[in-house]
Every structure is written in C-alpha cells, then in structure tokens.
Short mmCIF file of C-alpha atoms in Angstrom, two decimals:
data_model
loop_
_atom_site.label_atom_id
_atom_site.label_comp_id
_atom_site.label_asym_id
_atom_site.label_seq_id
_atom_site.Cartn_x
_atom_site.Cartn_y
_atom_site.Cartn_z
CA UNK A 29 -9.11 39.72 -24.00
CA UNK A 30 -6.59 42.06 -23.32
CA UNK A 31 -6.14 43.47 -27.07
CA UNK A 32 -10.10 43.83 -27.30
CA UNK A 33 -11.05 45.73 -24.00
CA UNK A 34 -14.82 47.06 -23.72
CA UNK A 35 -16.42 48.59 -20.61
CA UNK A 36 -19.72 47.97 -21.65
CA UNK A 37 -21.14 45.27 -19.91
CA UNK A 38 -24.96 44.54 -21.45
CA UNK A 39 -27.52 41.71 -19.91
CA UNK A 40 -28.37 39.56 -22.61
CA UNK A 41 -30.46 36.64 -22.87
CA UNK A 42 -29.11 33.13 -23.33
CA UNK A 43 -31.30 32.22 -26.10
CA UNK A 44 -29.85 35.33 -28.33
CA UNK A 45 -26.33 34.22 -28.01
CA UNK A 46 -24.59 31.56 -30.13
CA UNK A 47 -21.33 29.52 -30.48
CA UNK A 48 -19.11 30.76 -32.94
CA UNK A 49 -19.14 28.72 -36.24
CA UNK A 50 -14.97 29.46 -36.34
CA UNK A 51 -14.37 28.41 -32.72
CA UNK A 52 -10.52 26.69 -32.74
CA UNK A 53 -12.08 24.37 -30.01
CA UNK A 54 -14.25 21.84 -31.59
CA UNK A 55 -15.06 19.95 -28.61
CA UNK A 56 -16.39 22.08 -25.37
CA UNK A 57 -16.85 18.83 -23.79
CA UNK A 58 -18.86 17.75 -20.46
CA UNK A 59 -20.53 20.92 -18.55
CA UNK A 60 -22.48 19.55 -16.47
CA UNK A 61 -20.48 20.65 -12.87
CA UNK A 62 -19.91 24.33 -14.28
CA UNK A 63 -23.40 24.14 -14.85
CA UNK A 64 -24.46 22.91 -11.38
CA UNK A 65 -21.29 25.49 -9.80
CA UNK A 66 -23.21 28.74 -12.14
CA UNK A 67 -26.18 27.64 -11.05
CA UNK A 68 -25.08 28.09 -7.20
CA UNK A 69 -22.98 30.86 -7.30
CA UNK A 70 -23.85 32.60 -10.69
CA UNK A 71 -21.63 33.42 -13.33
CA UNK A 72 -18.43 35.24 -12.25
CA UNK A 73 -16.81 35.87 -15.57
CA UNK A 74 -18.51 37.63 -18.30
CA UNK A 75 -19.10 36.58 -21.71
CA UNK A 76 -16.72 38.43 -25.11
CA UNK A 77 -19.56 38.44 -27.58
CA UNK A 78 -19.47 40.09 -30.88
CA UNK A 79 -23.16 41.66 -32.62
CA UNK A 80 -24.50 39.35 -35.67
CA UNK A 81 -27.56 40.73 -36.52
CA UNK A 82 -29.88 40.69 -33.95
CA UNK A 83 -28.30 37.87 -32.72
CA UNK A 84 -24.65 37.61 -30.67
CA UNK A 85 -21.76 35.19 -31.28
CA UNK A 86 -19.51 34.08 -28.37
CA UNK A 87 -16.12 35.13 -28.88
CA UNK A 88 -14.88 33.94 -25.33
CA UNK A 89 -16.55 32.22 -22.84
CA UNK A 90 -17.99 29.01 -25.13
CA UNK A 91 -18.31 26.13 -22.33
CA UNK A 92 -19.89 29.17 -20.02
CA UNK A 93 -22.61 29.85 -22.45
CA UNK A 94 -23.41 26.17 -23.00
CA UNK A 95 -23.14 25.45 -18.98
CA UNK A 96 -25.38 28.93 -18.48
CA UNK A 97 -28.10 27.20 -21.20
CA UNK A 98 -27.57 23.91 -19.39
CA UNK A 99 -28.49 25.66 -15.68
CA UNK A 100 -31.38 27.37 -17.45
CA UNK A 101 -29.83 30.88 -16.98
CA UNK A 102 -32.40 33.44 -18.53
CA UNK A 103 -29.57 36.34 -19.32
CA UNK A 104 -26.03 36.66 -18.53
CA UNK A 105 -23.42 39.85 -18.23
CA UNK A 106 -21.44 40.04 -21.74
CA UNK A 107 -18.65 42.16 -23.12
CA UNK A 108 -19.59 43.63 -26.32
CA UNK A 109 -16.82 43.29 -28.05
CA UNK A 110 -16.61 45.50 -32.01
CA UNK A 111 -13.88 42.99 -34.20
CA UNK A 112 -13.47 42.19 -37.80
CA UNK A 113 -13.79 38.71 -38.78
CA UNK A 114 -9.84 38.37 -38.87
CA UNK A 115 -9.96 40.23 -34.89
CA UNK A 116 -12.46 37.48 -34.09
CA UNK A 117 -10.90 34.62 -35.13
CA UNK A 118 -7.42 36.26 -33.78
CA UNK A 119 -9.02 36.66 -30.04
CA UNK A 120 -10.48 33.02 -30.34
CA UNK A 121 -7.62 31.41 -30.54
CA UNK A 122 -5.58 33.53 -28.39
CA UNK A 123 -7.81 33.18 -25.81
CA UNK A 124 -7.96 29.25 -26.11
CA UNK A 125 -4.19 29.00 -25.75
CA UNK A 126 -3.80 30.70 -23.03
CA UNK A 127 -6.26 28.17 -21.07
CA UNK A 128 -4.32 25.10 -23.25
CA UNK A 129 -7.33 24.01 -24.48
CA UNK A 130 -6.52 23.32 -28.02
CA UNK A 131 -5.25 20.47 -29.34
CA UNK A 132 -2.54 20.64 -32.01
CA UNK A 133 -4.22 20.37 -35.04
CA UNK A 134 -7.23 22.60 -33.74
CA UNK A 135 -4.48 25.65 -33.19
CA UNK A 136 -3.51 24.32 -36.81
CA UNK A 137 -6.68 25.02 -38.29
CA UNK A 138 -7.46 28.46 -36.20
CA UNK A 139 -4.28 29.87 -37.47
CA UNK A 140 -4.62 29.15 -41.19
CA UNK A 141 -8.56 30.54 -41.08
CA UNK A 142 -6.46 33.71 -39.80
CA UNK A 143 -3.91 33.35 -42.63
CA UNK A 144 -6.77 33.02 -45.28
CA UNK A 145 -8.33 35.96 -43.57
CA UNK A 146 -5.30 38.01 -44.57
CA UNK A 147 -3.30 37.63 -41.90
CA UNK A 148 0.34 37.96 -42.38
CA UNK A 149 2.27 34.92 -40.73
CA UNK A 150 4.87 37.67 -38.86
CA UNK A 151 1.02 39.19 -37.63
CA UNK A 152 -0.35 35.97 -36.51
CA UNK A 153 3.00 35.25 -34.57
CA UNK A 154 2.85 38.64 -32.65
CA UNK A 155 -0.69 38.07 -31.80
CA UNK A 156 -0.05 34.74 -30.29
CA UNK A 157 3.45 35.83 -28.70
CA UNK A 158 4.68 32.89 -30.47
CA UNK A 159 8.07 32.07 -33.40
CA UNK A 160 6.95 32.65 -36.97
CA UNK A 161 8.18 29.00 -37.41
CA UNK A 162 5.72 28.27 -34.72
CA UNK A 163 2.92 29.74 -37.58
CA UNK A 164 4.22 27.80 -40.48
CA UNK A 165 5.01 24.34 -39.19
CA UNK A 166 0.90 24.74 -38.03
CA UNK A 167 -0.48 26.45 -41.31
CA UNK A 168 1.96 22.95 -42.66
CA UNK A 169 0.05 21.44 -40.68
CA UNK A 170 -3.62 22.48 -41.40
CA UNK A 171 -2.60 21.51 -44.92
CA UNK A 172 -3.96 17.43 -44.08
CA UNK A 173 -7.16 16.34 -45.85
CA UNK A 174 -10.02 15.10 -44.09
CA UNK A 175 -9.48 12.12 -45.39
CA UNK A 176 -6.28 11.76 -44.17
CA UNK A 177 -7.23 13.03 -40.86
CA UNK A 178 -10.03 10.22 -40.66
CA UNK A 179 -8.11 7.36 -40.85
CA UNK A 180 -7.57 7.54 -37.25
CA UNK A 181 -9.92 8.87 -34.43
CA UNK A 182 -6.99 10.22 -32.34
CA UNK A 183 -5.70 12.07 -34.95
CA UNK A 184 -6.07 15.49 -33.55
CA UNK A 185 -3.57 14.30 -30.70
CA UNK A 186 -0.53 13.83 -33.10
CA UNK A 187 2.48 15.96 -32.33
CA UNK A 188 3.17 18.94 -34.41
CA UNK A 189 6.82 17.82 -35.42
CA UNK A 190 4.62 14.29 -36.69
CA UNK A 191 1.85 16.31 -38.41
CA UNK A 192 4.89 18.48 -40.22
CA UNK A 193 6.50 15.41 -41.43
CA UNK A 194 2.66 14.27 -42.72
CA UNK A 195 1.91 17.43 -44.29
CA UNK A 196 5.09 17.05 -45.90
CA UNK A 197 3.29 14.44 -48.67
CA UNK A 198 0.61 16.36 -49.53
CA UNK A 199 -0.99 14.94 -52.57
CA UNK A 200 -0.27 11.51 -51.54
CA UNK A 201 -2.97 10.26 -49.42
CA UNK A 202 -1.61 6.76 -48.94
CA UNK A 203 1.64 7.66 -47.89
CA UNK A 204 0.40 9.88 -45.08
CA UNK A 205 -2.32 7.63 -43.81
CA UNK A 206 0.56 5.08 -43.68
CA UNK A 207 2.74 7.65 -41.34
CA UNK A 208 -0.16 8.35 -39.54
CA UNK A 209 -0.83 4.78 -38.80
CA UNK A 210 2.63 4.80 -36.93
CA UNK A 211 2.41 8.20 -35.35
CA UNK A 212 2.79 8.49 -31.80
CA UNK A 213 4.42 4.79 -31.96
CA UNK A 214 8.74 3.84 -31.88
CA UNK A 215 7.84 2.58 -36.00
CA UNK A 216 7.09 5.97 -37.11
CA UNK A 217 10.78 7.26 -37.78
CA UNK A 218 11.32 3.97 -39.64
CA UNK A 219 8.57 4.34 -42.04
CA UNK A 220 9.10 8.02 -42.70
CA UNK A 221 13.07 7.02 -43.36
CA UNK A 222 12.07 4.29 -45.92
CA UNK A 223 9.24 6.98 -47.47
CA UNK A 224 12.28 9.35 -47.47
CA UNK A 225 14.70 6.47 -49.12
CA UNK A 226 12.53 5.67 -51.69
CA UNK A 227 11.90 9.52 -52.75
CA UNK A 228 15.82 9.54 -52.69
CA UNK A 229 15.78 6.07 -54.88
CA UNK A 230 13.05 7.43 -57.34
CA UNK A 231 15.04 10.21 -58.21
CA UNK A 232 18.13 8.49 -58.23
CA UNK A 233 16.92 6.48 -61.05
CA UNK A 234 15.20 9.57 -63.03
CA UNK A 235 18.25 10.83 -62.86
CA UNK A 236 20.36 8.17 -64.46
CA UNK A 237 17.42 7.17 -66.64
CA UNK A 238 17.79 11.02 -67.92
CA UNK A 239 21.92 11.30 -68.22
CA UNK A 240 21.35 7.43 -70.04
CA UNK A 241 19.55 9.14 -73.50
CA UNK A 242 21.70 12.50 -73.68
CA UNK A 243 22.38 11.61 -77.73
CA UNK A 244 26.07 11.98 -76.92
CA UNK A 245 26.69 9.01 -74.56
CA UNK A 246 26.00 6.15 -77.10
CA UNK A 247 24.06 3.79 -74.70
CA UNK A 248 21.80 1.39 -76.60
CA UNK A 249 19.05 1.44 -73.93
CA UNK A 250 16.20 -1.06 -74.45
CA UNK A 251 12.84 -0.63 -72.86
CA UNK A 252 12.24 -3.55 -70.53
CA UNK A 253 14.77 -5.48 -69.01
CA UNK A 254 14.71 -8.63 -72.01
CA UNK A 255 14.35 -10.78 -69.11
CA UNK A 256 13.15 -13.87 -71.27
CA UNK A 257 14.70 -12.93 -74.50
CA UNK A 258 17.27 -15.36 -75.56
CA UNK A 259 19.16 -12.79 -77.37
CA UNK A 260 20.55 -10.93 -74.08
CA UNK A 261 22.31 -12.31 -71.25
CA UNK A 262 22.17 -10.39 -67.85
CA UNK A 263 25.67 -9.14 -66.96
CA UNK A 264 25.08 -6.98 -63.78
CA UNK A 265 23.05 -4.22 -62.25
CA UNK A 266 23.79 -0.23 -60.97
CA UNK A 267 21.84 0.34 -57.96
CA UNK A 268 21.79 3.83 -55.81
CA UNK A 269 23.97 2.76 -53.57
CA UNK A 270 26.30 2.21 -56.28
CA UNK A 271 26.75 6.14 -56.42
CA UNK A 272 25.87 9.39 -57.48
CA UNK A 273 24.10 9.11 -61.08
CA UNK A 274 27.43 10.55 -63.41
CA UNK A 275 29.43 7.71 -61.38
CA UNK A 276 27.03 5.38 -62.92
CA UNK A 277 27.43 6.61 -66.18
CA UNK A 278 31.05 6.29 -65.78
CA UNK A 279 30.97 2.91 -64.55
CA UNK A 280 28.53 1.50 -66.97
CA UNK A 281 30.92 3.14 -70.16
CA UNK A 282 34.04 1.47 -68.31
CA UNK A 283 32.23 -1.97 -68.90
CA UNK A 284 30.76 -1.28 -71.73
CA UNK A 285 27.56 -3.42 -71.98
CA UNK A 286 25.74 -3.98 -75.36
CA UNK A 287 22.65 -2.50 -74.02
CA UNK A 288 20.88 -1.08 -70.52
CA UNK A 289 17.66 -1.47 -69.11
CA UNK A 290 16.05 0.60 -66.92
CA UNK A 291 13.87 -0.91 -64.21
CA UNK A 292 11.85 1.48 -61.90
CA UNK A 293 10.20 -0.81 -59.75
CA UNK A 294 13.48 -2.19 -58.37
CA UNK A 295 14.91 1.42 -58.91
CA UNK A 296 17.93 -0.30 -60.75
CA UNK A 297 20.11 -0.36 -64.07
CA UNK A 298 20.55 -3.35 -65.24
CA UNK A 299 23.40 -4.45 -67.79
CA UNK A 300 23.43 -6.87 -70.62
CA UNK A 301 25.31 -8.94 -73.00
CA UNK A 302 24.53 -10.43 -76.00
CA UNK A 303 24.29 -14.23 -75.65
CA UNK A 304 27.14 -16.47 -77.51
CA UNK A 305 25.20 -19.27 -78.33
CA UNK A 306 27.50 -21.32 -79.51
CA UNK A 307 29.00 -21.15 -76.04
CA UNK A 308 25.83 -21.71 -74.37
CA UNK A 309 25.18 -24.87 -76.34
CA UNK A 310 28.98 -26.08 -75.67
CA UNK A 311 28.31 -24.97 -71.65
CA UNK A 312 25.23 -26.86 -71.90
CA UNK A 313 26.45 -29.53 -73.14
CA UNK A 314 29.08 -30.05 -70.87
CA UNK A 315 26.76 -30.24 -67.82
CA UNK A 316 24.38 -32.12 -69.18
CA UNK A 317 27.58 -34.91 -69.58
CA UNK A 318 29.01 -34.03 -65.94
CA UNK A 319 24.93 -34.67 -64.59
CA UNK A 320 24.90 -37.50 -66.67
CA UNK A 321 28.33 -38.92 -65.08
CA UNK A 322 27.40 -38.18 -61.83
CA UNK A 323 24.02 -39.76 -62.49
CA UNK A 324 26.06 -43.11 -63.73
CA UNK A 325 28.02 -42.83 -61.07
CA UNK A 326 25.24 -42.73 -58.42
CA UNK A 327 23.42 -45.39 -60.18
CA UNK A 328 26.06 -47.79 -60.08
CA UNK A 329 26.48 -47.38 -56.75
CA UNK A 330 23.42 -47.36 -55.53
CA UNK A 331 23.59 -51.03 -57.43
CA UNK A 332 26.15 -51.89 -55.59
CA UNK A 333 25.53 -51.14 -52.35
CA UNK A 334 22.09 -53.50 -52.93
CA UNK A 335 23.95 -56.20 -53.93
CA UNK A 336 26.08 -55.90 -51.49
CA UNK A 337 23.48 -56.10 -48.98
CA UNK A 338 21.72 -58.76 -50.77
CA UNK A 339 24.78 -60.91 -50.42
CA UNK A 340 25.92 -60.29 -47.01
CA UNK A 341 22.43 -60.90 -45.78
CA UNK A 342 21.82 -63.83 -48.00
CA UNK A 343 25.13 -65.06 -46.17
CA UNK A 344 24.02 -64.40 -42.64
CA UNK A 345 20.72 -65.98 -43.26
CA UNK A 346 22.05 -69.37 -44.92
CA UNK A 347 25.37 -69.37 -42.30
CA UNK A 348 24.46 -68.08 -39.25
CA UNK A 349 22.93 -71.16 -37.73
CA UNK A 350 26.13 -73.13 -38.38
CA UNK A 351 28.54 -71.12 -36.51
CA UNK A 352 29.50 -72.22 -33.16
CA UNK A 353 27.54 -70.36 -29.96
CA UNK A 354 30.81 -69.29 -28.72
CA UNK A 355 31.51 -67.97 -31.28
CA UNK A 356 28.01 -65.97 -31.88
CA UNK A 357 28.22 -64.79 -28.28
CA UNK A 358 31.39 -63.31 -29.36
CA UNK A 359 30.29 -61.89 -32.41
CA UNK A 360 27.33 -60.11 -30.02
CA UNK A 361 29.47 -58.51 -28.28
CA UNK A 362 31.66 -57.46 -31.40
CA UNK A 363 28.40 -55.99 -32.72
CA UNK A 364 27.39 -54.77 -30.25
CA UNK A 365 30.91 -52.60 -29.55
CA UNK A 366 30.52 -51.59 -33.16
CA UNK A 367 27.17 -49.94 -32.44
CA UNK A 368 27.97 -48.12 -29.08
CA UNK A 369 28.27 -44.86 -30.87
CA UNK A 370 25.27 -44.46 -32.58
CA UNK A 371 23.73 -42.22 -35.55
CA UNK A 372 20.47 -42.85 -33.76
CA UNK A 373 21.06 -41.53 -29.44
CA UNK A 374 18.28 -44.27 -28.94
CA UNK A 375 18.43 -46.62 -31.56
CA UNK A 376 20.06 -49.87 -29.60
CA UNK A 377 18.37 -48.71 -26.80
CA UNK A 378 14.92 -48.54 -27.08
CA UNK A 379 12.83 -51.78 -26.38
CA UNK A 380 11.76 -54.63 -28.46
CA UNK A 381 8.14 -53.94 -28.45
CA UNK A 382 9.43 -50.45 -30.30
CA UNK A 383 9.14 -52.28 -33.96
CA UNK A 384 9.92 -50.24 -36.54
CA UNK A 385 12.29 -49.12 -38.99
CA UNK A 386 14.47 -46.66 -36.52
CA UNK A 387 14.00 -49.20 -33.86
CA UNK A 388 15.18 -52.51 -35.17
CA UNK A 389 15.77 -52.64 -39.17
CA UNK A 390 12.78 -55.16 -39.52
CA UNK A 391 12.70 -55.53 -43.23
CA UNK A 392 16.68 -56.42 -42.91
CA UNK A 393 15.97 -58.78 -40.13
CA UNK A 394 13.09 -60.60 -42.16
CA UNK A 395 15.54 -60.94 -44.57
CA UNK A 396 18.32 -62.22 -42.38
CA UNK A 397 16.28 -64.34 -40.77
CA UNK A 398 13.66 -65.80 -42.93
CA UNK A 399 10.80 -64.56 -40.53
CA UNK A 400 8.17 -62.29 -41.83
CA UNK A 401 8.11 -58.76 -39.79
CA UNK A 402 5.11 -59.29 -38.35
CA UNK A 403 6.08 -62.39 -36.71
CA UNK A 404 9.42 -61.29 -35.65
CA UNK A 405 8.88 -59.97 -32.60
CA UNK A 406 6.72 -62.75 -31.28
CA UNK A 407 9.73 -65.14 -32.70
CA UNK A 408 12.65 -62.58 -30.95
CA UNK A 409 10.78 -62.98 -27.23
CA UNK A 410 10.58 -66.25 -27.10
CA UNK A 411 14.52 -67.24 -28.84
CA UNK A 412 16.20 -64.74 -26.45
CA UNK A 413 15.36 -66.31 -23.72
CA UNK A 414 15.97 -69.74 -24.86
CA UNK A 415 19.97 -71.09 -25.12
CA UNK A 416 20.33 -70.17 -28.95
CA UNK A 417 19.67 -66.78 -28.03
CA UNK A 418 23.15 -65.87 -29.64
CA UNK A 419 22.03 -66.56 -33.14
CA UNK A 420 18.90 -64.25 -32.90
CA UNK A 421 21.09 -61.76 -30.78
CA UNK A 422 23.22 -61.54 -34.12
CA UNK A 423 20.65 -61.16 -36.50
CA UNK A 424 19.42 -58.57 -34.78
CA UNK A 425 22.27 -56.69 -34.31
CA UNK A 426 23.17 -57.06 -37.87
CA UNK A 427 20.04 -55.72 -39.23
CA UNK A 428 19.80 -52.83 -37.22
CA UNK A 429 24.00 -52.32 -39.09
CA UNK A 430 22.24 -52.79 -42.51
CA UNK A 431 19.56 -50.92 -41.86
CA UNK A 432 21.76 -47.59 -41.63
CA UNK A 433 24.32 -48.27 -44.41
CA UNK A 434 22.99 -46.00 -46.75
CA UNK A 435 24.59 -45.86 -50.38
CA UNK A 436 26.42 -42.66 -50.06
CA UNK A 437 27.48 -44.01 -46.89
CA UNK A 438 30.67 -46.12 -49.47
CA UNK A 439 31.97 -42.73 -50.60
CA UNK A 440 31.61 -39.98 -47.82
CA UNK A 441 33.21 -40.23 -44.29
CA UNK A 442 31.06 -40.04 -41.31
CA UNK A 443 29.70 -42.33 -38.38
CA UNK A 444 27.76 -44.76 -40.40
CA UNK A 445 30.56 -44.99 -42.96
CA UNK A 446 33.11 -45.47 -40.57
CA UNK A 447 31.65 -48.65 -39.02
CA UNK A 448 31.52 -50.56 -42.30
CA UNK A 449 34.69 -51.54 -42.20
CA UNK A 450 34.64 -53.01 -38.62
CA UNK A 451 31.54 -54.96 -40.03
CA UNK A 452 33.25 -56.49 -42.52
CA UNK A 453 35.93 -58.06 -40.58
CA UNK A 454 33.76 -59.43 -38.36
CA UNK A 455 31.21 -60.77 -41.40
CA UNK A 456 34.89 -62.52 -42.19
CA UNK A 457 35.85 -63.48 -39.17
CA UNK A 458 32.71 -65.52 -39.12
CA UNK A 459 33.48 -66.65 -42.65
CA UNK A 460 32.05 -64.21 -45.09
CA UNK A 461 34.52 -63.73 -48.51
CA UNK A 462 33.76 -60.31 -50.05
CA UNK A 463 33.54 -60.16 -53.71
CA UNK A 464 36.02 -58.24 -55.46
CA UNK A 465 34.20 -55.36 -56.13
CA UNK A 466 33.48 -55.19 -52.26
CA UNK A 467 36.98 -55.53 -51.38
CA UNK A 468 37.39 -52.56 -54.15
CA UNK A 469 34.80 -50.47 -52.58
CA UNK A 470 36.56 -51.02 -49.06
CA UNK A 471 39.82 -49.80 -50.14
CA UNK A 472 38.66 -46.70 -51.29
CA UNK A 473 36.49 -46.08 -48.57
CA UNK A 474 39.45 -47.08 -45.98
CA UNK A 475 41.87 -44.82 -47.61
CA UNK A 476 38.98 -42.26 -47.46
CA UNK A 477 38.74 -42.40 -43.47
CA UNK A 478 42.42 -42.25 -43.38
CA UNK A 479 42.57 -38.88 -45.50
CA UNK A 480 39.96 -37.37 -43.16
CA UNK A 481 41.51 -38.53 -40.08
CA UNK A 482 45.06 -37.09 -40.98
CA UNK A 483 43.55 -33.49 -42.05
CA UNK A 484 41.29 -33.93 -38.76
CA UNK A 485 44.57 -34.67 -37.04
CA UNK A 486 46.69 -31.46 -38.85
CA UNK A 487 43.80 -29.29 -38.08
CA UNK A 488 44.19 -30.11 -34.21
CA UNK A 489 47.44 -29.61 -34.28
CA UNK A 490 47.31 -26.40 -35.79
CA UNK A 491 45.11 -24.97 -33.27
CA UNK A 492 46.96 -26.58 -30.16
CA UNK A 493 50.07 -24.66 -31.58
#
C-alpha cells in the first residue's frame, strides 16, 4: 500500500465493512486457522478500507476481514484509505500480486476492469512494475467468454502464453473450447497448428477462388465439382501445398482444363475434362471383353481342374485295391515324401480323430474310397492296423494331395502347385494315363516352375555377386 499511505488508523466495526465487489481474487478460500491465530493473538496488520456510504469496502486485507468475522471480532484497526475507483482497483491488484495470490486469468480480469476504467496500458504497467506486453497479452486474455471459460473447471489455471493463443479466436467459441480442452496437455500445440493450418488453407483457397473470376483469365469455373455429371471427367486437383495462389493460376492455364471447380470443404481446385464418349464406350468395351476372357478362361479351368480330380480319384478308387502291397507301401512312402513340406505346418501331422477338411480331405477320401465321411474314421482305425493297411494308407494320403490342389494352383507357381507334378508320376507309376488335356496342362505348368526357378536362381546370383 505503498502508493496509498494514510496515518489515520480508525476502529471500525466488522459488521460495517465489506468485500470489495471488484476484488481480482475471487476465491479467499479456507480461514478458519487465521481465524483461530486472530483470535489468540489479535490482528497484527490493519485493514486498507475505502468510505462507501456509511458503509466501508476492503481494499486490502480480504481473507483478514472474513477470518476477523469468522473469530467474532467486534471492530478492527483500518487504514482509511481516499482512491478513485480506477486507484482502487489499481491497489487491489497490486497488492494481490505481490502476495501471488492471483491466478492468471484473475490478474487478467483485474487489469482490463483498470483498462475500462481509463487506464492507459503504459499506466497499468508502471503501477504493477511489470512489461506493457505483460498488460496486453492479459487484457488478450480477459477477452474469453464465460462460456468459453466454463467448459472446464480448471480453467483459471491455464498459462498465459495458452490463454493468448485462446483469446486469439475470439468469436469462435468452438474452436477455443477445443484448445482449451488440450491446454495444459503435450496435444495442445498440435491442435492449435492444425487450427492455424486450416486458417492458412481457408485463405489459400479464397484466394485462388478470387484470382479464378478476375474477367481477364478466361477460366470457365463451374459451381460444384460435376462429380456425377457424365459430361466432365476429373483430370486433377491444386491443393495448398501445391503453391502460392498465382502459381496455381499459372499451373492450371499451362494445362488448360475445360473448366474448374472450387471445393471448400477439401480446400482444393479441382480440374476437368470434357468426357469423349466415344472413347469411353470403346474403353468400356474393351474391358468388358478382357473380364469376359479372363472370366472364360477361369471357367474353363476351374472345369478342368474338376474333371481332373474326378478322374484321378475315380481311378484310385476303382484301381487301388489291385495294385500289389509292395508296391502301395512304396507308393506311402512316395506320398508321403511328397507331403513333407507342407502348405498346412500341421496338416499330416495332426491325429486321426482330428476329422475335418484341414485335417484329412474327407470329402476326397469318401470319394476315393467309397466310404461315407462319417464312417471313415471308424473304417481308417480298424484297416491300419490290419495287413492291407497300405491301401487305406494311400487313400489317405492322396486325399489329403487333392484336397489342396486348388484350380489356380495349374497356372501360378507355389508349394501346392509345385507338388502336382510329383503326383502325377507317381498316379502313373501306379498305372494312371493322363488325358491329353492333363498332359497339356502339365507342360505348361512344368515349364512354369522352370521359369520361376531360373529367375529365382538369377536373382541369387545377383545378390551373392
């Protein structure tokens, strides 16, 4: 109270003095020990009151008076202090910083009431001993609405560089309850740079939008991008990062579009054509043929590779039973080799009781064998153990190969594909003739293994080099 110095000191009673309505400090919070410490030992420090009527207003000494009223104090020692409004308000809030007892947005507030009082901000800053920056990023700061200073309860603890950046959207509530959602959290500078990006892409495009109809540059610029108009035909889009708004005009002349279109939600220019639709019906028509060829293609082989199956396992199931048991043991074991390296890590593995597809191929095996599925594995514990076990070892072990050869599996190179020809020789060796179209469909998937194991084989060596 240094600036405001009385030497009258008057007695007056508690119940005559009152808070000030303009106190910075909102919040005098709990008084109860510098009640029960005034009520030992009195009150040491004085009360700065101002007159108000008959009546006096606290100008320093707020949680005193309330501690005083707590402790039932019937009159206490006061400075009478003779200020303007503008003096009052000015020794309030000097006297709160000084004890730190403001927080941010509180000093805000005190020092625009002084400002609106007719303070100059060069005055306010010499009576605080503080930068006149320090009086305009606050007075910035005192700008926020209530309603965007409700949308959190902590509010009032925001930094000042935070509550700046806030006050900088006045006007637009939403934004600044979204910044001061993420105040005081790592995702704040984030959200104020994409605010700050979009403000930069906004005006990029008002820009461009605005050098686009100068009557001069001959742009035919339609409305809405003609998205589902068959006329146009999208040929490209400008976007801010594409650069500064006359580059874009330059660009967009050099390629010379039949018409732009302006879209602001995507903050882009987008370019069009006008549709050839003779073209498009000649483009069209060609892939409808290729999709048509490749659907021919597909069907006939997925025709084939049925029949295929349908014959081999037709073969197995009328021819198996003849062959000699040396010979089947044999062909176990051939099988059995073939399907070491599996598609499946626990296909030939996993136990008989496993009956299912993955497991054991049972619709193949029913057909190989002439046993329905649910049967089969009854029927598979009882012949393995018995001395024709060969046969059913077969049958087995072909179905589970049938089971994986897959249609594509005749014209693309890969583990499943790659055993189909070992399968066939031993089908042969057994006594199975191949049709002609089988023998065809061999050939070309031999020669097709070959080609990828010769460019597997030049790609090693051109990384050993």
């Amino acid at each position: 109270m240094s600036n405001y110095q009385s030497d009258q000191i008057k007695l007056i009673n508690t119940s005559l003095i009152d808070p000030h309505p303009d106190n910075p400090r909102k919040n005098i919070g709990d008084v109860t020990d510098l009640a029960a410490s005034i009520k030992t030992n009195g009150l040491l420090t004085p009360l700065s009151v101002v007159p108000n009527g008959e009546r006096y207003r606290v100008i320093a000494g707020h949680r005193r008076l309330a501690a005083c009223k707590q402790a039932g104090i019937g009159a206490v020692p006061c400075f009478v202090l003779n200020l303007d409004p503008l003096q009052q308000l000015g020794a309030m809030v000097t006297e709160n910083c000084q004890r730190e007892q403001l927080t941010v947005l509180e000093e805000a507030d005190a020092i625009q009431g002084m400002l609106d009082l007719g303070a100059t901000t060069a005055s306010v800053a010499h009576r605080l001993g503080r930068s006149a920056d320090y009086v305009r990023d606050r007075a910035k700061a005192a700008s926020i609405k209530t309603e965007v200073r409700a949308s959190r309860d902590d509010f009032g603890q925001i930094s000042i560089g935070q509550l700046v950046a806030i006050a900088r959207y006045d006007g637009q509530p939403d934004r600044q309850k979204k910044l001061a959602q993420a105040a005081g959290t790592s995702n704040f500078d984030y959200t104020l740079s994409r605010i700050e990006r979009d403000d930069r892409d906004r005006q990029w495009i008002e820009s461009v939008a605005a050098l686009l109809v100068e009557p001069d540059n001959g742009f035919n610029l339609i409305p809405d991008p003609p998205y589902s108009n068959p006329e146009w035909r999208y040929a490209g889009c400008m976007f801010p990062s594409t650069g500064i708004p006359e580059e874009i005009i330059e660009k967009i002349r050099e390629q010379n579009p039949a018409a732009v279109s302006i879209h602001t939600v995507s903050q882009q220019v987008y370019l069009w054509t006008r549709r050839d639709k003779t073209a498009d019906a000649e483009k069209e028509a060609r892939r409808a043929a290729e999709q048509a060829e490749r659907d021919a293609r597909r069907h006939a082989l997925e025709e084939y590779a049925a029949a295929s199956a349908d014959k081999r396992m037709a073969w197995l199931h009328a021819n198996l039973h003849g062959v000699k048991r040396a010979q089947l043991i044999e062909t176990t074991a051939r099988l059995g080799l073939l399907q070491i390296i599996d598609p499946d890590p626990q296909g030939y593995t996993l136990a008989l009781s496993t009956w299912n597809d993955a497991a054991c191929g049972a619709e193949q095996f029913a057909t190989i064998s002439g046993i329905e599925p649910e049967r089969a594995l009854a029927e598979l514990r009882y012949h393995l153990d018995e001395p024709d076990w060969a046969v059913w070892a077969v049958q087995i072990l072909a179905a589970r190969i049938e089971w994986f050869i897959d249609p594509t599996d005749w014209t693309t190179v890969h583990d499943t594909s790659r055993r189909i020809p070992g399968y066939y020789q031993i089908l042969q060796d057994l006594g199975y003739t191949p049709a002609d179209d089988e023998t065809s469909h061999l050939d070309q998937l031999i020669a097709a293994i070959t080609e990828a194991d010769s460019d597997e084989n030049e790609e090693d060596e051109e990384n050993n080099q």
